[in-house]
Amino acid sequence: MEQPEDPKLNMVDLLPDDVLADILRRLAPRPLAACRCVCKPWRAVVDGHRLLRADLLPLSLGGIFINFHEVLTSFFLRRPSARPPAAANSGKFEDFTPSAARSTVVDHCNGLLLLRSRYVVNPATQRWAAFPEPPPPRPGITRSFYHDEYLVFDPTVSPHYEVFLIPSVTPEEFVSKKLRPKVEESEWPPSPCFLSVFSSSTGQWEERSFVREGEAA
């Protein structure tokens, strides 16, 4: 094959669509989705050959969940012209959650919602699951920290999700003068750092250890 005259022309552009599709289908779902965003021809090849699993991708934007300051519950907003999902005929947040879990969305990941009332909700399938209260933190200066819950979910890897309990340093004004010197002298994050993690595959919390990369903050 001769070198194209135009130096700006990429050799990949000369490949037939079926050859390019055969190359792209060897990629894992996540990098394949990134390749779909390279240019319109690549997107046409990925979509035309159905290289990505449609059940793992949102086909349209159904709406947006939003939290307002000093409001205890989240709201679901959608365009009036948009066709509401089956789980949101009225477009209200309650349509996506059990009646006992009408609270704030504290985190989200790849289509799942994590509620402050310890529920994980899937608005697309109208299903939700409660998870147990996390175990108490390790003995130590627990009054100097508060813990936030974060959701981890990747449907291209596993149908199960995990909830991580991440400690955060309590603002200075809420730390007693007796504990403040110990907090300021301690390394953050500690290494090893022990975190409580809930797995939907086991239905239980477990403790995992992580090693810090680099210097302490």
mmCIF file of C-alpha atoms in Angstrom:
data_model
loop_
_atom_site.group_PDB
_atom_site.id
_atom_site.type_symbol
_atom_site.label_atom_id
_atom_site.label_comp_id
_atom_site.label_asym_id
_atom_site.label_seq_id
_atom_site.Cartn_x
_atom_site.Cartn_y
_atom_site.Cartn_z
ATOM 1 C CA MET A 1 0.000 0.000 0.000
ATOM 2 C CA GLU A 2 1.370 3.389 -0.994
ATOM 3 C CA GLN A 3 1.668 6.275 1.422
ATOM 4 C CA PRO A 4 -1.299 8.652 0.942
ATOM 5 C CA GLU A 5 -0.476 12.032 -0.522
ATOM 6 C CA ASP A 6 -2.293 13.945 2.181
ATOM 7 C CA PRO A 7 -0.114 13.791 5.361
ATOM 8 C CA LYS A 8 -3.189 14.533 7.491
ATOM 9 C CA LEU A 9 -4.935 11.377 6.246
ATOM 10 C CA ASN A 10 -4.718 8.585 8.785
ATOM 11 C CA MET A 11 -3.969 5.104 7.459
ATOM 12 C CA VAL A 12 -6.813 3.768 9.606
ATOM 13 C CA ASP A 13 -9.236 5.808 7.497
ATOM 14 C CA LEU A 14 -8.327 3.638 4.522
ATOM 15 C CA LEU A 15 -9.483 0.432 6.198
ATOM 16 C CA PRO A 16 -12.795 -1.046 5.041
ATOM 17 C CA ASP A 17 -15.548 -0.859 7.658
ATOM 18 C CA ASP A 18 -15.664 -4.626 8.179
ATOM 19 C CA VAL A 19 -11.907 -4.753 8.828
ATOM 20 C CA LEU A 20 -12.103 -1.848 11.274
ATOM 21 C CA ALA A 21 -15.059 -3.509 13.019
ATOM 22 C CA ASP A 22 -13.075 -6.737 13.365
ATOM 23 C CA ILE A 23 -10.264 -4.775 15.040
ATOM 24 C CA LEU A 24 -12.527 -2.825 17.383
ATOM 25 C CA ARG A 25 -14.529 -5.834 18.539
ATOM 26 C CA ARG A 26 -11.375 -7.224 20.152
ATOM 27 C CA LEU A 27 -11.446 -4.387 22.688
ATOM 28 C CA ALA A 28 -13.015 -4.556 26.129
ATOM 29 C CA PRO A 29 -16.348 -2.689 26.510
ATOM 30 C CA ARG A 30 -14.914 0.401 28.204
ATOM 31 C CA PRO A 31 -12.123 1.210 25.674
ATOM 32 C CA LEU A 32 -14.520 0.271 22.877
ATOM 33 C CA ALA A 33 -16.968 2.897 24.150
ATOM 34 C CA ALA A 34 -14.097 5.408 24.170
ATOM 35 C CA CYS A 35 -13.248 4.524 20.552
ATOM 36 C CA ARG A 36 -16.847 5.227 19.625
ATOM 37 C CA CYS A 37 -16.230 8.869 20.592
ATOM 38 C CA VAL A 38 -13.177 9.299 18.341
ATOM 39 C CA CYS A 39 -15.065 10.366 15.211
ATOM 40 C CA LYS A 40 -18.354 9.920 13.374
ATOM 41 C CA PRO A 41 -17.107 7.113 11.072
ATOM 42 C CA TRP A 42 -15.896 5.075 14.053
ATOM 43 C CA ARG A 43 -19.177 5.643 15.837
ATOM 44 C CA ALA A 44 -21.031 4.483 12.729
ATOM 45 C CA VAL A 45 -18.922 1.302 12.600
ATOM 46 C CA VAL A 46 -19.459 0.520 16.297
ATOM 47 C CA ASP A 47 -23.202 1.147 16.096
ATOM 48 C CA GLY A 48 -23.679 -0.422 12.669
ATOM 49 C CA HIS A 49 -21.991 -3.677 13.671
ATOM 50 C CA ARG A 50 -23.582 -3.670 17.156
ATOM 51 C CA LEU A 51 -20.223 -4.048 18.839
ATOM 52 C CA LEU A 52 -21.403 -2.659 22.181
ATOM 53 C CA ARG A 53 -24.001 -4.455 24.264
ATOM 54 C CA ALA A 54 -27.122 -2.325 24.129
ATOM 55 C CA ASP A 55 -28.315 -3.557 27.530
ATOM 56 C CA LEU A 56 -25.264 -1.960 29.174
ATOM 57 C CA LEU A 57 -25.778 1.460 27.595
ATOM 58 C CA PRO A 58 -28.447 4.117 28.172
ATOM 59 C CA LEU A 59 -30.419 4.641 24.979
ATOM 60 C CA SER A 60 -31.589 8.114 25.985
ATOM 61 C CA LEU A 61 -31.473 10.599 28.829
ATOM 62 C CA GLY A 62 -34.552 10.009 30.957
ATOM 63 C CA GLY A 63 -33.889 12.822 33.403
ATOM 64 C CA ILE A 64 -31.599 14.220 36.068
ATOM 65 C CA PHE A 65 -31.589 13.737 39.828
ATOM 66 C CA ILE A 66 -30.809 16.921 41.707
ATOM 67 C CA ASN A 67 -30.202 17.844 45.344
ATOM 68 C CA PHE A 68 -31.083 21.265 46.724
ATOM 69 C CA HIS A 69 -29.453 22.804 49.768
ATOM 70 C CA GLU A 70 -31.519 22.478 52.959
ATOM 71 C CA VAL A 71 -33.977 20.086 51.253
ATOM 72 C CA LEU A 72 -33.994 16.559 52.693
ATOM 73 C CA THR A 73 -35.147 14.685 49.578
ATOM 74 C CA SER A 74 -33.798 14.564 46.030
ATOM 75 C CA PHE A 75 -35.850 15.474 42.967
ATOM 76 C CA PHE A 76 -36.114 13.896 39.543
ATOM 77 C CA LEU A 77 -36.306 16.415 36.684
ATOM 78 C CA ARG A 78 -37.116 15.642 33.069
ATOM 79 C CA ARG A 79 -38.140 17.576 30.001
ATOM 80 C CA PRO A 80 -41.924 17.821 29.516
ATOM 81 C CA SER A 81 -41.528 16.518 25.970
ATOM 82 C CA ALA A 82 -39.492 13.486 27.063
ATOM 83 C CA ARG A 83 -41.278 10.183 27.408
ATOM 84 C CA PRO A 84 -41.079 9.243 31.094
ATOM 85 C CA PRO A 85 -39.510 5.902 32.021
ATOM 86 C CA ALA A 86 -41.836 3.170 33.230
ATOM 87 C CA ALA A 87 -40.713 3.829 36.798
ATOM 88 C CA ALA A 88 -41.405 7.562 36.674
ATOM 89 C CA ASN A 89 -44.851 8.163 35.230
ATOM 90 C CA SER A 90 -45.307 11.260 37.357
ATOM 91 C CA GLY A 91 -41.656 12.297 37.213
ATOM 92 C CA LYS A 92 -41.316 12.280 40.991
ATOM 93 C CA PHE A 93 -38.416 10.969 43.003
ATOM 94 C CA GLU A 94 -40.730 8.674 44.975
ATOM 95 C CA ASP A 95 -41.419 6.669 41.819
ATOM 96 C CA PHE A 96 -37.883 5.344 41.918
ATOM 97 C CA THR A 97 -37.659 4.470 45.593
ATOM 98 C CA PRO A 98 -39.430 2.425 48.240
ATOM 99 C CA SER A 99 -41.689 4.445 50.514
ATOM 100 C CA ALA A 100 -39.326 3.908 53.451
ATOM 101 C CA ALA A 101 -36.355 5.275 51.539
ATOM 102 C CA ARG A 102 -37.488 8.726 50.429
ATOM 103 C CA SER A 103 -34.288 10.529 51.194
ATOM 104 C CA THR A 104 -31.310 12.163 49.562
ATOM 105 C CA VAL A 105 -29.197 10.586 46.845
ATOM 106 C CA VAL A 106 -25.703 10.620 48.338
ATOM 107 C CA ASP A 107 -23.880 8.935 45.456
ATOM 108 C CA HIS A 108 -24.430 7.316 42.085
ATOM 109 C CA CYS A 109 -22.459 5.070 39.752
ATOM 110 C CA ASN A 110 -23.303 3.816 36.235
ATOM 111 C CA GLY A 111 -27.067 4.055 36.646
ATOM 112 C CA LEU A 112 -27.420 2.992 40.290
ATOM 113 C CA LEU A 113 -28.341 5.394 43.085
ATOM 114 C CA LEU A 114 -27.142 5.244 46.686
ATOM 115 C CA LEU A 115 -29.588 6.715 49.196
ATOM 116 C CA ARG A 116 -28.740 8.051 52.625
ATOM 117 C CA SER A 117 -31.233 5.577 54.120
ATOM 118 C CA ARG A 118 -28.973 2.684 53.001
ATOM 119 C CA TYR A 119 -30.802 1.705 49.849
ATOM 120 C CA VAL A 120 -29.327 1.067 46.407
ATOM 121 C CA VAL A 121 -31.862 1.871 43.675
ATOM 122 C CA ASN A 122 -31.957 1.042 39.976
ATOM 123 C CA PRO A 123 -34.434 3.503 38.376
ATOM 124 C CA ALA A 124 -34.357 1.679 35.019
ATOM 125 C CA THR A 125 -35.539 -1.659 36.427
ATOM 126 C CA GLN A 126 -37.664 -0.245 39.297
ATOM 127 C CA ARG A 127 -35.764 -2.449 41.749
ATOM 128 C CA TRP A 128 -34.023 -1.563 44.986
ATOM 129 C CA ALA A 129 -32.159 -3.328 47.755
ATOM 130 C CA ALA A 130 -31.396 -2.399 51.334
ATOM 131 C CA PHE A 131 -28.028 -3.083 52.902
ATOM 132 C CA PRO A 132 -27.304 -3.427 56.632
ATOM 133 C CA GLU A 133 -25.875 -0.740 58.841
ATOM 134 C CA PRO A 134 -22.077 -0.664 58.632
ATOM 135 C CA PRO A 135 -20.020 -1.969 61.542
ATOM 136 C CA PRO A 136 -18.591 0.546 64.024
ATOM 137 C CA PRO A 137 -15.254 2.078 63.012
ATOM 138 C CA ARG A 138 -11.996 0.730 64.366
ATOM 139 C CA PRO A 139 -11.044 1.861 67.864
ATOM 140 C CA GLY A 140 -9.131 5.115 67.791
ATOM 141 C CA ILE A 141 -9.825 8.808 67.468
ATOM 142 C CA THR A 142 -13.225 8.135 65.943
ATOM 143 C CA ARG A 143 -14.650 11.475 67.083
ATOM 144 C CA SER A 144 -12.180 13.207 64.757
ATOM 145 C CA PHE A 145 -13.651 11.580 61.665
ATOM 146 C CA TYR A 146 -16.971 11.109 59.999
ATOM 147 C CA HIS A 147 -17.683 8.465 57.370
ATOM 148 C CA ASP A 148 -19.266 8.864 53.945
ATOM 149 C CA GLU A 149 -20.712 6.053 51.827
ATOM 150 C CA TYR A 150 -19.659 5.726 48.175
ATOM 151 C CA LEU A 151 -21.066 3.416 45.528
ATOM 152 C CA VAL A 152 -18.912 1.356 43.139
ATOM 153 C CA PHE A 153 -20.581 -0.406 40.195
ATOM 154 C CA ASP A 154 -19.334 -1.407 36.736
ATOM 155 C CA PRO A 155 -21.818 -3.570 34.772
ATOM 156 C CA THR A 156 -19.127 -4.442 32.223
ATOM 157 C CA VAL A 157 -17.192 -6.227 34.981
ATOM 158 C CA SER A 158 -19.843 -7.634 37.337
ATOM 159 C CA PRO A 159 -23.585 -7.343 38.003
ATOM 160 C CA HIS A 160 -22.786 -6.787 41.688
ATOM 161 C CA TYR A 161 -22.065 -3.470 43.399
ATOM 162 C CA GLU A 162 -20.058 -2.422 46.444
ATOM 163 C CA VAL A 163 -20.456 0.344 49.015
ATOM 164 C CA PHE A 164 -17.294 1.830 50.517
ATOM 165 C CA LEU A 165 -17.265 3.580 53.874
ATOM 166 C CA ILE A 166 -14.641 6.335 53.495
ATOM 167 C CA PRO A 167 -13.464 8.286 56.584
ATOM 168 C CA SER A 168 -13.148 12.047 56.264
ATOM 169 C CA VAL A 169 -11.501 14.485 58.634
ATOM 170 C CA THR A 170 -14.060 16.352 60.689
ATOM 171 C CA PRO A 171 -13.904 20.145 60.200
ATOM 172 C CA GLU A 172 -11.705 21.869 62.765
ATOM 173 C CA GLU A 173 -14.567 23.667 64.473
ATOM 174 C CA PHE A 174 -16.133 20.328 65.424
ATOM 175 C CA VAL A 175 -12.975 18.776 66.873
ATOM 176 C CA SER A 176 -12.378 19.255 70.579
ATOM 177 C CA LYS A 177 -9.231 21.065 71.679
ATOM 178 C CA LYS A 178 -8.076 17.891 73.419
ATOM 179 C CA LEU A 179 -8.133 15.814 70.228
ATOM 180 C CA ARG A 180 -7.021 18.518 67.771
ATOM 181 C CA PRO A 181 -3.234 18.132 68.340
ATOM 182 C CA LYS A 182 -3.423 14.374 67.751
ATOM 183 C CA VAL A 183 -5.366 14.897 64.548
ATOM 184 C CA GLU A 184 -2.916 17.464 63.209
ATOM 185 C CA GLU A 185 0.098 15.245 63.956
ATOM 186 C CA SER A 186 -1.365 12.080 62.423
ATOM 187 C CA GLU A 187 -0.752 11.039 58.815
ATOM 188 C CA TRP A 188 -3.637 11.278 56.399
ATOM 189 C CA PRO A 189 -4.569 9.025 54.877
ATOM 190 C CA PRO A 190 -2.987 6.413 57.129
ATOM 191 C CA SER A 191 -1.125 3.512 55.614
ATOM 192 C CA PRO A 192 -2.343 0.868 55.746
ATOM 193 C CA CYS A 193 -5.866 2.261 55.682
ATOM 194 C CA PHE A 194 -8.651 -0.102 56.756
ATOM 195 C CA LEU A 195 -12.024 0.457 55.118
ATOM 196 C CA SER A 196 -15.391 -1.198 55.589
ATOM 197 C CA VAL A 197 -16.840 -2.443 52.288
ATOM 198 C CA PHE A 198 -20.283 -3.919 51.631
ATOM 199 C CA SER A 199 -20.589 -6.338 48.702
ATOM 200 C CA SER A 200 -23.931 -7.223 47.142
ATOM 201 C CA SER A 201 -22.483 -10.593 46.100
ATOM 202 C CA THR A 202 -22.027 -11.678 49.727
ATOM 203 C CA GLY A 203 -24.598 -9.405 51.390
ATOM 204 C CA GLN A 204 -22.120 -8.584 54.134
ATOM 205 C CA TRP A 205 -19.679 -5.900 55.241
ATOM 206 C CA GLU A 206 -16.006 -6.796 55.335
ATOM 207 C CA GLU A 207 -12.805 -4.979 56.212
ATOM 208 C CA ARG A 208 -10.206 -4.369 53.515
ATOM 209 C CA SER A 209 -6.766 -2.825 53.819
ATOM 210 C CA PHE A 210 -5.290 -0.314 51.370
ATOM 211 C CA VAL A 211 -1.729 1.014 51.124
ATOM 212 C CA ARG A 212 -1.192 4.708 50.448
ATOM 213 C CA GLU A 213 0.690 5.676 47.299
ATOM 214 C CA GLY A 214 2.982 8.671 47.760
ATOM 215 C CA GLU A 215 3.417 10.945 50.732
ATOM 216 C CA ALA A 216 0.777 11.791 53.298
ATOM 217 C CA ALA A 217 -1.319 14.871 52.696
#
